[in-house]
Amino acid sequence: FLYVSKKFQKQIHPNIITVKYDSGFVDEFDYTGTRDYASIFAVKDAFEFREKLKETEIMKYNHNLAVLAGKEVAKFWGTETLILNEERIGAMVNVRVPCDSQSVIEDTVKKMLLENKTFLSVQKFKHGKFYARLSAQIFNEIGDFLKVAEEFINIINEMHSEKK
């Protein structure tokens, strides 16, 4: 949200100058030439895809994948999930990460994002343990979760070995 008093609007321009330059405050900011309309063009295909697969089957796949991913990542890390009842988790699962150092976890998540273009959401729960939140979607497969789990633990191990 940007508010500029009318008396200053002639002096304010967007960072990206387009063909709308000097056509008035609202016009200049209305379209900066950087919007990506690809998602709008994909809406029809997305609806057809979901209709073809059926919503109940998509949700069933997502749920089953989340349960499996939670178990496999917990096994890989030597930890556990927060699954108390598999029927109640939907398409997301929390897996305890194999590290209790907030600074190491923060540095690991940052490195994953900035260097590897991968994101893993890690939250601290009331009892002081950290959990990764895994979200299963129709376009995921089990290998995606194992890859991010391996990347996470490799960076943690790398950071611990650098400190020695």
Short mmCIF file of N, CA and C in Angstrom, two decimals, residues 47-55 58:
data_model
loop_
_atom_site.label_atom_id
_atom_site.label_comp_id
_atom_site.label_asym_id
_atom_site.label_seq_id
_atom_site.Cartn_x
_atom_site.Cartn_y
_atom_site.Cartn_z
N PHE A 47 -8.34 -26.50 -13.49
CA PHE A 47 -9.67 -27.04 -13.16
C PHE A 47 -9.92 -28.36 -13.88
N GLU A 48 -9.55 -28.45 -15.14
CA GLU A 48 -9.74 -29.70 -15.89
C GLU A 48 -8.91 -30.82 -15.29
N PHE A 49 -7.68 -30.52 -14.90
CA PHE A 49 -6.80 -31.51 -14.28
C PHE A 49 -7.41 -32.05 -12.99
N ARG A 50 -7.89 -31.14 -12.16
CA ARG A 50 -8.47 -31.56 -10.87
C ARG A 50 -9.78 -32.31 -11.08
N GLU A 51 -10.55 -31.92 -12.09
CA GLU A 51 -11.80 -32.62 -12.37
C GLU A 51 -11.52 -34.03 -12.88
N LYS A 52 -10.49 -34.15 -13.71
CA LYS A 52 -10.12 -35.46 -14.26
C LYS A 52 -9.67 -36.42 -13.15
N LEU A 53 -8.88 -35.92 -12.22
CA LEU A 53 -8.36 -36.78 -11.15
C LEU A 53 -9.35 -36.98 -10.01
N LYS A 54 -10.30 -36.10 -9.87
CA LYS A 54 -11.31 -36.10 -8.80
C LYS A 54 -10.71 -35.60 -7.49
N GLU A 55 -11.38 -34.65 -6.88
CA GLU A 55 -10.91 -34.02 -5.64
C GLU A 55 -10.66 -35.04 -4.52
N ILE A 58 -7.41 -36.76 -5.16
CA ILE A 58 -6.28 -35.85 -4.93
C ILE A 58 -6.01 -35.73 -3.43
#
